[in-house]
Amino acid sequence: MTDLKKEMESNIKYKYSLKSIFAQSLALAGPCFIQIGIGIELTCSTIIIGALANDKNKNGLQPLTDEQASWFGSLLFLFTPLGSALSSLTLNRFGHKTCMIITNIPFIVSQIMFFYANSIETLYACSMLMGLSVGYSGGPSSSYIGEVCEPKLRGALMSATNVFYYVGSLLFTLIYAITLEWRLTVLIGMSIPIATVVILFMTPQSPMWLLTKGESLKAQRTLGKLRGWPSQETCSSKEFKEMIAYTSSVVYDEDDNETGKCLFKK
């Protein structure tokens, strides 16, 4: 217990320059855009239900009944847990960066389907896809922030990214207030997941995940980028060594569990 406390105390003693804060903030651009996307997805059904309830809107769809509107608004939340389950199954295999890219695929597909929707069944399918996207995004983005940020900034930066959810919701509402056409609003809103994918391709992978895959040299270079390129001594002698010790114990535990399963099967 004493050793663990000492380790935790040593985490606070990392001494990086202001470039480190800038580098970490820049790396979180992808998760921030994901939060904007979540804000859009959760606001989307509200905007569309309101638009379809207005007979003056020539949108090619019949006004929704109360039951249809209820199902359309609820399916997103019903499919969110399924997205979270899928995320937990693929996160360790593909890594945080790849999973954050994947989460935008159902989002983009749902927006394209919304634009061409001419039946309530299509709207239901779009709502399901958005639910999968929202659920899938939670694990990778939160884990990425936790693994990329140094301990003293982790809480502040994670809280800051959550603000972007409200930015997305407000942005989508403003676009609809200007266009007064939900199909056009959806089309414009689709630029957010596309921009997110582009940003994520330039985002560094998590050093912790790279270490679990045995890519220690790449992990060290990535950590150097995320800490504003400090001196080799500062980066390798403290935080990186602790990362190696932690990931080694995790991999060792996983190997033990696998061995135990094999013995049990025999």
PDB file of C-alpha atoms in Angstrom:
ATOM      1  CA  MET A   1       0.000   0.000   0.000  1.00  0.00           C
ATOM      2  CA  THR A   2       2.887   2.357   0.829  1.00  0.00           C
ATOM      3  CA  ASP A   3       4.540   1.685  -2.538  1.00  0.00           C
ATOM      4  CA  LEU A   4       1.295   2.494  -4.322  1.00  0.00           C
ATOM      5  CA  LYS A   5       1.019   5.814  -2.474  1.00  0.00           C
ATOM      6  CA  LYS A   6       4.593   6.699  -3.374  1.00  0.00           C
ATOM      7  CA  GLU A   7       3.863   5.906  -7.007  1.00  0.00           C
ATOM      8  CA  MET A   8       0.792   8.125  -6.972  1.00  0.00           C
ATOM      9  CA  GLU A   9       2.721  10.946  -5.337  1.00  0.00           C
ATOM     10  CA  SER A  10       5.456  10.665  -7.936  1.00  0.00           C
ATOM     11  CA  ASN A  11       2.832  11.211 -10.642  1.00  0.00           C
ATOM     12  CA  ILE A  12       2.388  14.802  -9.475  1.00  0.00           C
ATOM     13  CA  LYS A  13       6.102  15.577  -9.781  1.00  0.00           C
ATOM     14  CA  TYR A  14       6.277  15.508 -13.568  1.00  0.00           C
ATOM     15  CA  LYS A  15       7.810  18.797 -14.677  1.00  0.00           C
ATOM     16  CA  TYR A  16       6.858  19.701 -18.221  1.00  0.00           C
ATOM     17  CA  SER A  17       6.802  23.073 -19.962  1.00  0.00           C
ATOM     18  CA  LEU A  18       3.754  24.992 -21.188  1.00  0.00           C
ATOM     19  CA  LYS A  19       4.231  23.277 -24.538  1.00  0.00           C
ATOM     20  CA  SER A  20       3.009  20.105 -22.835  1.00  0.00           C
ATOM     21  CA  ILE A  21      -0.382  21.679 -22.025  1.00  0.00           C
ATOM     22  CA  PHE A  22      -0.690  22.919 -25.623  1.00  0.00           C
ATOM     23  CA  ALA A  23       0.259  19.502 -27.064  1.00  0.00           C
ATOM     24  CA  GLN A  24      -2.250  17.656 -24.862  1.00  0.00           C
ATOM     25  CA  SER A  25      -5.014  20.158 -25.658  1.00  0.00           C
ATOM     26  CA  LEU A  26      -4.284  19.739 -29.364  1.00  0.00           C
ATOM     27  CA  ALA A  27      -4.462  15.939 -29.045  1.00  0.00           C
ATOM     28  CA  LEU A  28      -7.931  16.283 -27.503  1.00  0.00           C
ATOM     29  CA  ALA A  29      -9.356  18.050 -30.576  1.00  0.00           C
ATOM     30  CA  GLY A  30     -10.743  14.692 -31.789  1.00  0.00           C
ATOM     31  CA  PRO A  31     -12.599  13.852 -28.546  1.00  0.00           C
ATOM     32  CA  CYS A  32     -13.912  17.450 -28.454  1.00  0.00           C
ATOM     33  CA  PHE A  33     -15.374  17.078 -31.948  1.00  0.00           C
ATOM     34  CA  ILE A  34     -16.862  13.726 -30.924  1.00  0.00           C
ATOM     35  CA  GLN A  35     -18.669  15.541 -28.096  1.00  0.00           C
ATOM     36  CA  ILE A  36     -19.977  18.116 -30.598  1.00  0.00           C
ATOM     37  CA  GLY A  37     -21.268  15.199 -32.676  1.00  0.00           C
ATOM     38  CA  ILE A  38     -23.001  13.653 -29.662  1.00  0.00           C
ATOM     39  CA  GLY A  39     -24.718  16.985 -28.989  1.00  0.00           C
ATOM     40  CA  ILE A  40     -25.959  17.033 -32.594  1.00  0.00           C
ATOM     41  CA  GLU A  41     -27.175  13.416 -32.472  1.00  0.00           C
ATOM     42  CA  LEU A  42     -29.112  13.896 -29.248  1.00  0.00           C
ATOM     43  CA  THR A  43     -30.730  17.088 -30.578  1.00  0.00           C
ATOM     44  CA  CYS A  44     -31.460  15.720 -34.035  1.00  0.00           C
ATOM     45  CA  SER A  45     -34.624  13.762 -33.188  1.00  0.00           C
ATOM     46  CA  THR A  46     -36.096  16.741 -31.304  1.00  0.00           C
ATOM     47  CA  ILE A  47     -35.595  19.036 -34.310  1.00  0.00           C
ATOM     48  CA  ILE A  48     -37.044  16.518 -36.783  1.00  0.00           C
ATOM     49  CA  ILE A  49     -40.085  15.665 -34.635  1.00  0.00           C
ATOM     50  CA  GLY A  50     -40.843  19.390 -34.339  1.00  0.00           C
ATOM     51  CA  ALA A  51     -40.403  19.923 -38.084  1.00  0.00           C
ATOM     52  CA  LEU A  52     -42.636  16.984 -39.024  1.00  0.00           C
ATOM     53  CA  ALA A  53     -45.324  18.208 -36.651  1.00  0.00           C
ATOM     54  CA  ASN A  54     -45.483  21.436 -38.667  1.00  0.00           C
ATOM     55  CA  ASP A  55     -47.794  21.022 -41.685  1.00  0.00           C
ATOM     56  CA  LYS A  56     -46.286  24.109 -43.348  1.00  0.00           C
ATOM     57  CA  ASN A  57     -43.046  22.167 -43.863  1.00  0.00           C
ATOM     58  CA  LYS A  58     -43.113  20.458 -47.266  1.00  0.00           C
ATOM     59  CA  ASN A  59     -40.719  17.709 -46.267  1.00  0.00           C
ATOM     60  CA  GLY A  60     -42.071  14.714 -48.194  1.00  0.00           C
ATOM     61  CA  LEU A  61     -43.055  12.892 -44.979  1.00  0.00           C
ATOM     62  CA  GLN A  62     -46.385  12.591 -43.251  1.00  0.00           C
ATOM     63  CA  PRO A  63     -46.634  14.208 -39.783  1.00  0.00           C
ATOM     64  CA  LEU A  64     -45.712  11.685 -37.086  1.00  0.00           C
ATOM     65  CA  THR A  65     -48.324  10.298 -34.738  1.00  0.00           C
ATOM     66  CA  ASP A  66     -47.615  10.506 -31.000  1.00  0.00           C
ATOM     67  CA  GLU A  67     -46.673   6.821 -30.948  1.00  0.00           C
ATOM     68  CA  GLN A  68     -44.318   7.149 -33.935  1.00  0.00           C
ATOM     69  CA  ALA A  69     -42.676  10.244 -32.476  1.00  0.00           C
ATOM     70  CA  SER A  70     -42.222   8.438 -29.162  1.00  0.00           C
ATOM     71  CA  TRP A  71     -40.517   5.451 -30.821  1.00  0.00           C
ATOM     72  CA  PHE A  72     -38.376   7.684 -33.019  1.00  0.00           C
ATOM     73  CA  GLY A  73     -37.123   9.650 -30.015  1.00  0.00           C
ATOM     74  CA  SER A  74     -36.640   6.566 -27.826  1.00  0.00           C
ATOM     75  CA  LEU A  75     -34.787   4.225 -30.206  1.00  0.00           C
ATOM     76  CA  LEU A  76     -31.632   6.323 -29.965  1.00  0.00           C
ATOM     77  CA  PHE A  77     -31.454   5.761 -26.206  1.00  0.00           C
ATOM     78  CA  LEU A  78     -32.471   2.097 -26.472  1.00  0.00           C
ATOM     79  CA  PHE A  79     -29.548   1.348 -28.810  1.00  0.00           C
ATOM     80  CA  THR A  80     -26.966   3.382 -26.862  1.00  0.00           C
ATOM     81  CA  PRO A  81     -26.142   0.485 -24.453  1.00  0.00           C
ATOM     82  CA  LEU A  82     -25.591  -1.820 -27.445  1.00  0.00           C
ATOM     83  CA  GLY A  83     -23.072   0.674 -28.820  1.00  0.00           C
ATOM     84  CA  SER A  84     -21.292   0.736 -25.458  1.00  0.00           C
ATOM     85  CA  ALA A  85     -21.123  -3.078 -25.400  1.00  0.00           C
ATOM     86  CA  LEU A  86     -19.653  -3.180 -28.917  1.00  0.00           C
ATOM     87  CA  SER A  87     -17.114  -0.539 -27.895  1.00  0.00           C
ATOM     88  CA  SER A  88     -15.938  -2.574 -24.901  1.00  0.00           C
ATOM     89  CA  LEU A  89     -15.423  -5.625 -27.140  1.00  0.00           C
ATOM     90  CA  THR A  90     -13.333  -3.816 -29.766  1.00  0.00           C
ATOM     91  CA  LEU A  91     -11.437  -1.175 -27.756  1.00  0.00           C
ATOM     92  CA  ASN A  92      -8.491  -3.335 -26.716  1.00  0.00           C
ATOM     93  CA  ARG A  93      -8.164  -4.864 -30.176  1.00  0.00           C
ATOM     94  CA  PHE A  94      -8.288  -1.729 -32.340  1.00  0.00           C
ATOM     95  CA  GLY A  95      -7.146   0.970 -29.913  1.00  0.00           C
ATOM     96  CA  HIS A  96      -8.692   4.288 -28.897  1.00  0.00           C
ATOM     97  CA  LYS A  97      -7.896   6.229 -32.062  1.00  0.00           C
ATOM     98  CA  THR A  98      -9.357   3.637 -34.461  1.00  0.00           C
ATOM     99  CA  CYS A  99     -12.472   3.185 -32.308  1.00  0.00           C
ATOM    100  CA  MET A 100     -13.018   6.955 -32.213  1.00  0.00           C
ATOM    101  CA  ILE A 101     -12.886   6.954 -36.025  1.00  0.00           C
ATOM    102  CA  ILE A 102     -15.305   3.999 -36.230  1.00  0.00           C
ATOM    103  CA  THR A 103     -17.871   5.791 -34.067  1.00  0.00           C
ATOM    104  CA  ASN A 104     -18.352   8.410 -36.807  1.00  0.00           C
ATOM    105  CA  ILE A 105     -19.314   5.857 -39.475  1.00  0.00           C
ATOM    106  CA  PRO A 106     -22.885   5.138 -38.230  1.00  0.00           C
ATOM    107  CA  PHE A 107     -23.254   8.872 -37.537  1.00  0.00           C
ATOM    108  CA  ILE A 108     -22.428   9.811 -41.158  1.00  0.00           C
ATOM    109  CA  VAL A 109     -24.613   7.000 -42.553  1.00  0.00           C
ATOM    110  CA  SER A 110     -27.568   8.110 -40.399  1.00  0.00           C
ATOM    111  CA  GLN A 111     -27.278  11.710 -41.620  1.00  0.00           C
ATOM    112  CA  ILE A 112     -27.217  10.611 -45.273  1.00  0.00           C
ATOM    113  CA  MET A 113     -30.281   8.433 -44.652  1.00  0.00           C
ATOM    114  CA  PHE A 114     -32.047  11.332 -42.918  1.00  0.00           C
ATOM    115  CA  PHE A 115     -31.492  13.544 -45.959  1.00  0.00           C
ATOM    116  CA  TYR A 116     -33.143  11.019 -48.294  1.00  0.00           C
ATOM    117  CA  ALA A 117     -35.710   9.663 -45.797  1.00  0.00           C
ATOM    118  CA  ASN A 118     -39.236   9.210 -47.151  1.00  0.00           C
ATOM    119  CA  SER A 119     -40.718   6.793 -44.581  1.00  0.00           C
ATOM    120  CA  ILE A 120     -40.995   6.411 -40.821  1.00  0.00           C
ATOM    121  CA  GLU A 121     -39.055   3.125 -41.012  1.00  0.00           C
ATOM    122  CA  THR A 122     -36.021   5.023 -42.363  1.00  0.00           C
ATOM    123  CA  LEU A 123     -36.274   7.484 -39.495  1.00  0.00           C
ATOM    124  CA  TYR A 124     -36.313   4.573 -37.045  1.00  0.00           C
ATOM    125  CA  ALA A 125     -33.186   3.089 -38.654  1.00  0.00           C
ATOM    126  CA  CYS A 126     -31.432   6.472 -38.448  1.00  0.00           C
ATOM    127  CA  SER A 127     -32.297   6.758 -34.768  1.00  0.00           C
ATOM    128  CA  MET A 128     -30.855   3.275 -34.114  1.00  0.00           C
ATOM    129  CA  LEU A 129     -27.626   4.150 -35.928  1.00  0.00           C
ATOM    130  CA  MET A 130     -27.236   7.358 -33.922  1.00  0.00           C
ATOM    131  CA  GLY A 131     -27.798   5.389 -30.720  1.00  0.00           C
ATOM    132  CA  LEU A 132     -25.010   2.974 -31.687  1.00  0.00           C
ATOM    133  CA  SER A 133     -22.729   5.914 -32.468  1.00  0.00           C
ATOM    134  CA  VAL A 134     -23.407   7.691 -29.161  1.00  0.00           C
ATOM    135  CA  GLY A 135     -22.883   4.505 -27.140  1.00  0.00           C
ATOM    136  CA  TYR A 136     -19.765   3.484 -29.054  1.00  0.00           C
ATOM    137  CA  SER A 137     -18.078   6.868 -28.606  1.00  0.00           C
ATOM    138  CA  GLY A 138     -18.128   7.003 -24.793  1.00  0.00           C
ATOM    139  CA  GLY A 139     -15.511   4.363 -23.928  1.00  0.00           C
ATOM    140  CA  PRO A 140     -12.781   5.216 -26.483  1.00  0.00           C
ATOM    141  CA  SER A 141     -12.889   8.991 -25.991  1.00  0.00           C
ATOM    142  CA  SER A 142     -12.937   8.866 -22.166  1.00  0.00           C
ATOM    143  CA  SER A 143     -10.181   6.241 -22.032  1.00  0.00           C
ATOM    144  CA  TYR A 144      -8.101   8.188 -24.522  1.00  0.00           C
ATOM    145  CA  ILE A 145      -8.303  11.371 -22.448  1.00  0.00           C
ATOM    146  CA  GLY A 146      -7.368   9.437 -19.304  1.00  0.00           C
ATOM    147  CA  GLU A 147      -4.325   7.804 -20.915  1.00  0.00           C
ATOM    148  CA  VAL A 148      -3.054  10.778 -22.910  1.00  0.00           C
ATOM    149  CA  CYS A 149      -3.236  13.528 -20.275  1.00  0.00           C
ATOM    150  CA  GLU A 150      -0.806  13.870 -17.396  1.00  0.00           C
ATOM    151  CA  PRO A 151      -2.477  13.418 -13.977  1.00  0.00           C
ATOM    152  CA  LYS A 152      -2.561  17.081 -12.907  1.00  0.00           C
ATOM    153  CA  LEU A 153      -4.408  18.104 -16.119  1.00  0.00           C
ATOM    154  CA  ARG A 154      -6.594  15.045 -16.590  1.00  0.00           C
ATOM    155  CA  GLY A 155      -9.629  16.244 -14.621  1.00  0.00           C
ATOM    156  CA  ALA A 156      -9.611  19.772 -16.053  1.00  0.00           C
ATOM    157  CA  LEU A 157      -9.213  18.674 -19.675  1.00  0.00           C
ATOM    158  CA  MET A 158     -11.854  15.947 -19.360  1.00  0.00           C
ATOM    159  CA  SER A 159     -14.305  18.484 -17.935  1.00  0.00           C
ATOM    160  CA  ALA A 160     -13.448  20.928 -20.724  1.00  0.00           C
ATOM    161  CA  THR A 161     -14.238  18.378 -23.443  1.00  0.00           C
ATOM    162  CA  ASN A 162     -17.705  17.775 -21.943  1.00  0.00           C
ATOM    163  CA  VAL A 163     -18.577  21.428 -22.627  1.00  0.00           C
ATOM    164  CA  PHE A 164     -18.429  20.690 -26.356  1.00  0.00           C
ATOM    165  CA  TYR A 165     -21.541  18.498 -26.071  1.00  0.00           C
ATOM    166  CA  TYR A 166     -23.549  21.674 -25.387  1.00  0.00           C
ATOM    167  CA  VAL A 167     -21.708  23.452 -28.206  1.00  0.00           C
ATOM    168  CA  GLY A 168     -22.917  20.748 -30.622  1.00  0.00           C
ATOM    169  CA  SER A 169     -26.495  20.957 -29.390  1.00  0.00           C
ATOM    170  CA  LEU A 170     -26.525  24.759 -29.630  1.00  0.00           C
ATOM    171  CA  LEU A 171     -24.841  24.745 -33.046  1.00  0.00           C
ATOM    172  CA  PHE A 172     -27.378  22.321 -34.539  1.00  0.00           C
ATOM    173  CA  THR A 173     -30.298  24.321 -33.113  1.00  0.00           C
ATOM    174  CA  LEU A 174     -28.875  27.576 -34.533  1.00  0.00           C
ATOM    175  CA  ILE A 175     -28.406  26.023 -37.977  1.00  0.00           C
ATOM    176  CA  TYR A 176     -32.055  24.926 -37.989  1.00  0.00           C
ATOM    177  CA  ALA A 177     -33.187  28.359 -36.776  1.00  0.00           C
ATOM    178  CA  ILE A 178     -31.402  29.912 -39.765  1.00  0.00           C
ATOM    179  CA  THR A 179     -32.318  27.367 -42.475  1.00  0.00           C
ATOM    180  CA  LEU A 180     -35.823  26.410 -41.216  1.00  0.00           C
ATOM    181  CA  GLU A 181     -35.376  23.162 -43.184  1.00  0.00           C
ATOM    182  CA  TRP A 182     -34.452  20.008 -41.294  1.00  0.00           C
ATOM    183  CA  ARG A 183     -32.996  18.159 -44.293  1.00  0.00           C
ATOM    184  CA  LEU A 184     -30.614  21.020 -45.039  1.00  0.00           C
ATOM    185  CA  THR A 185     -29.747  21.263 -41.337  1.00  0.00           C
ATOM    186  CA  VAL A 186     -28.843  17.566 -41.271  1.00  0.00           C
ATOM    187  CA  LEU A 187     -26.746  17.982 -44.421  1.00  0.00           C
ATOM    188  CA  ILE A 188     -24.778  20.875 -42.906  1.00  0.00           C
ATOM    189  CA  GLY A 189     -24.427  19.013 -39.582  1.00  0.00           C
ATOM    190  CA  MET A 190     -22.815  16.079 -41.421  1.00  0.00           C
ATOM    191  CA  SER A 191     -19.682  18.223 -41.806  1.00  0.00           C
ATOM    192  CA  ILE A 192     -18.927  17.647 -38.091  1.00  0.00           C
ATOM    193  CA  PRO A 193     -18.335  13.837 -38.209  1.00  0.00           C
ATOM    194  CA  ILE A 194     -16.391  14.246 -41.473  1.00  0.00           C
ATOM    195  CA  ALA A 195     -14.149  16.882 -39.859  1.00  0.00           C
ATOM    196  CA  THR A 196     -13.805  14.627 -36.795  1.00  0.00           C
ATOM    197  CA  VAL A 197     -12.506  11.731 -38.901  1.00  0.00           C
ATOM    198  CA  VAL A 198      -9.955  14.008 -40.605  1.00  0.00           C
ATOM    199  CA  ILE A 199      -8.742  15.327 -37.225  1.00  0.00           C
ATOM    200  CA  LEU A 200      -8.541  11.823 -35.729  1.00  0.00           C
ATOM    201  CA  PHE A 201      -6.311  10.598 -38.563  1.00  0.00           C
ATOM    202  CA  MET A 202      -3.779  13.212 -37.404  1.00  0.00           C
ATOM    203  CA  THR A 203      -4.275  12.430 -33.700  1.00  0.00           C
ATOM    204  CA  PRO A 204      -1.533  10.386 -31.947  1.00  0.00           C
ATOM    205  CA  GLN A 205      -2.385   6.949 -30.593  1.00  0.00           C
ATOM    206  CA  SER A 206      -2.439   6.352 -26.826  1.00  0.00           C
ATOM    207  CA  PRO A 207       1.098   5.515 -25.524  1.00  0.00           C
ATOM    208  CA  MET A 208      -0.385   3.092 -22.983  1.00  0.00           C
ATOM    209  CA  TRP A 209      -2.173   1.115 -25.696  1.00  0.00           C
ATOM    210  CA  LEU A 210       0.992   1.044 -27.832  1.00  0.00           C
ATOM    211  CA  LEU A 211       2.915  -0.398 -24.867  1.00  0.00           C
ATOM    212  CA  THR A 212       0.362  -3.182 -24.404  1.00  0.00           C
ATOM    213  CA  LYS A 213       0.957  -4.080 -28.062  1.00  0.00           C
ATOM    214  CA  GLY A 214       4.730  -4.228 -27.527  1.00  0.00           C
ATOM    215  CA  GLU A 215       5.538  -1.038 -29.480  1.00  0.00           C
ATOM    216  CA  SER A 216       7.658   0.629 -26.790  1.00  0.00           C
ATOM    217  CA  LEU A 217       9.753   2.808 -29.121  1.00  0.00           C
ATOM    218  CA  LYS A 218       6.674   4.208 -30.849  1.00  0.00           C
ATOM    219  CA  ALA A 219       5.017   4.700 -27.458  1.00  0.00           C
ATOM    220  CA  GLN A 220       7.984   6.713 -26.184  1.00  0.00           C
ATOM    221  CA  ARG A 221       8.011   8.930 -29.287  1.00  0.00           C
ATOM    222  CA  THR A 222       4.246   9.475 -28.973  1.00  0.00           C
ATOM    223  CA  LEU A 223       4.579  10.386 -25.282  1.00  0.00           C
ATOM    224  CA  GLY A 224       7.302  12.861 -26.246  1.00  0.00           C
ATOM    225  CA  LYS A 225       4.894  14.529 -28.710  1.00  0.00           C
ATOM    226  CA  LEU A 226       2.144  14.688 -26.102  1.00  0.00           C
ATOM    227  CA  ARG A 227       4.479  16.271 -23.536  1.00  0.00           C
ATOM    228  CA  GLY A 228       5.800  18.983 -25.831  1.00  0.00           C
ATOM    229  CA  TRP A 229       9.093  17.221 -26.674  1.00  0.00           C
ATOM    230  CA  PRO A 230      10.783  17.468 -23.246  1.00  0.00           C
ATOM    231  CA  SER A 231      14.335  16.303 -22.656  1.00  0.00           C
ATOM    232  CA  GLN A 232      14.954  12.567 -23.072  1.00  0.00           C
ATOM    233  CA  GLU A 233      15.753  12.321 -19.359  1.00  0.00           C
ATOM    234  CA  THR A 234      12.484  13.899 -18.206  1.00  0.00           C
ATOM    235  CA  CYS A 235      10.305  11.796 -20.469  1.00  0.00           C
ATOM    236  CA  SER A 236      11.938   8.396 -20.123  1.00  0.00           C
ATOM    237  CA  SER A 237      13.067   8.332 -16.510  1.00  0.00           C
ATOM    238  CA  LYS A 238       9.755   9.150 -14.835  1.00  0.00           C
ATOM    239  CA  GLU A 239       6.371   8.884 -16.516  1.00  0.00           C
ATOM    240  CA  PHE A 240       7.360   6.486 -19.280  1.00  0.00           C
ATOM    241  CA  LYS A 241       8.958   4.026 -16.840  1.00  0.00           C
ATOM    242  CA  GLU A 242       5.811   4.062 -14.722  1.00  0.00           C
ATOM    243  CA  MET A 243       3.753   3.398 -17.870  1.00  0.00           C
ATOM    244  CA  ILE A 244       5.961   0.418 -18.707  1.00  0.00           C
ATOM    245  CA  ALA A 245       5.612  -0.964 -15.165  1.00  0.00           C
ATOM    246  CA  TYR A 246       1.833  -0.539 -15.224  1.00  0.00           C
ATOM    247  CA  THR A 247       1.261  -2.037 -18.684  1.00  0.00           C
ATOM    248  CA  SER A 248       3.617  -4.929 -17.912  1.00  0.00           C
ATOM    249  CA  SER A 249       1.552  -5.850 -14.859  1.00  0.00           C
ATOM    250  CA  VAL A 250      -1.687  -5.600 -16.874  1.00  0.00           C
ATOM    251  CA  VAL A 251      -0.358  -7.825 -19.666  1.00  0.00           C
ATOM    252  CA  TYR A 252       1.013 -10.279 -17.063  1.00  0.00           C
ATOM    253  CA  ASP A 253      -2.395 -10.470 -15.358  1.00  0.00           C
ATOM    254  CA  GLU A 254      -4.109 -11.052 -18.715  1.00  0.00           C
ATOM    255  CA  ASP A 255      -1.668 -13.836 -19.556  1.00  0.00           C
ATOM    256  CA  ASP A 256      -2.330 -15.449 -16.165  1.00  0.00           C
ATOM    257  CA  ASN A 257      -6.071 -15.261 -16.775  1.00  0.00           C
ATOM    258  CA  GLU A 258      -5.702 -16.847 -20.204  1.00  0.00           C
ATOM    259  CA  THR A 259      -3.550 -19.630 -18.751  1.00  0.00           C
ATOM    260  CA  GLY A 260      -6.140 -20.220 -16.036  1.00  0.00           C
ATOM    261  CA  LYS A 261      -8.885 -20.492 -18.643  1.00  0.00           C
ATOM    262  CA  CYS A 262      -6.865 -23.018 -20.658  1.00  0.00           C
ATOM    263  CA  LEU A 263      -6.181 -25.144 -17.572  1.00  0.00           C
ATOM    264  CA  PHE A 264      -9.841 -24.999 -16.630  1.00  0.00           C
ATOM    265  CA  LYS A 265     -10.848 -26.201 -20.099  1.00  0.00           C
ATOM    266  CA  LYS A 266      -8.429 -29.121 -19.874  1.00  0.00           C
TER     267      LYS A 266
END
